[in-house]
Coordinates of C-alpha atoms in Angstrom, one line a residue:
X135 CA 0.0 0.0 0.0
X136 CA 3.1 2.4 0.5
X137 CA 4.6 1.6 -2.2
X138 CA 1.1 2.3 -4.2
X139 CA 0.7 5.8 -2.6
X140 CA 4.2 6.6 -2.8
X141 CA 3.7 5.9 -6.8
X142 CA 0.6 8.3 -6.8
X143 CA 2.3 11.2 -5.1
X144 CA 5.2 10.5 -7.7
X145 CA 2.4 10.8 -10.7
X146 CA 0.9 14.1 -9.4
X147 CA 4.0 15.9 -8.8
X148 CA 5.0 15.2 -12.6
X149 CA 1.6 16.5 -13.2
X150 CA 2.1 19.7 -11.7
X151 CA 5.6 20.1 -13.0
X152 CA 3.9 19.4 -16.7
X153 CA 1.3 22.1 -16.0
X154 CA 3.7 24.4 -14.7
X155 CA 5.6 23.8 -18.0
X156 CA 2.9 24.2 -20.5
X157 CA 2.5 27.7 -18.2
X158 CA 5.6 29.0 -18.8
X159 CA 5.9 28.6 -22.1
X160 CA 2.6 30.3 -22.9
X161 CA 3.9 33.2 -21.0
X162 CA 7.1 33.1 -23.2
X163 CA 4.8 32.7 -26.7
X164 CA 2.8 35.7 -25.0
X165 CA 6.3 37.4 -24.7
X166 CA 7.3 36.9 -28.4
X167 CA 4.1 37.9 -29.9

């Protein structure tokens, strides 16, 4: 069960990094327009 959550934690945090990604670079394409 640890190792499950452990797993899930693991899956959201690269989520978030993703989203925080796909943020920047619409801020940097809003930039360059």
């Amino acid at each position: 069960m640890q190792k499950l959550a452990r797993g899930d934690k693991l899956e959201v945090t690269q989520v978030q990094k993703i989203d925080a990604e796909n943020d920047i670079r619409k801020e940097l394409a809003a930039l360059e327009t």
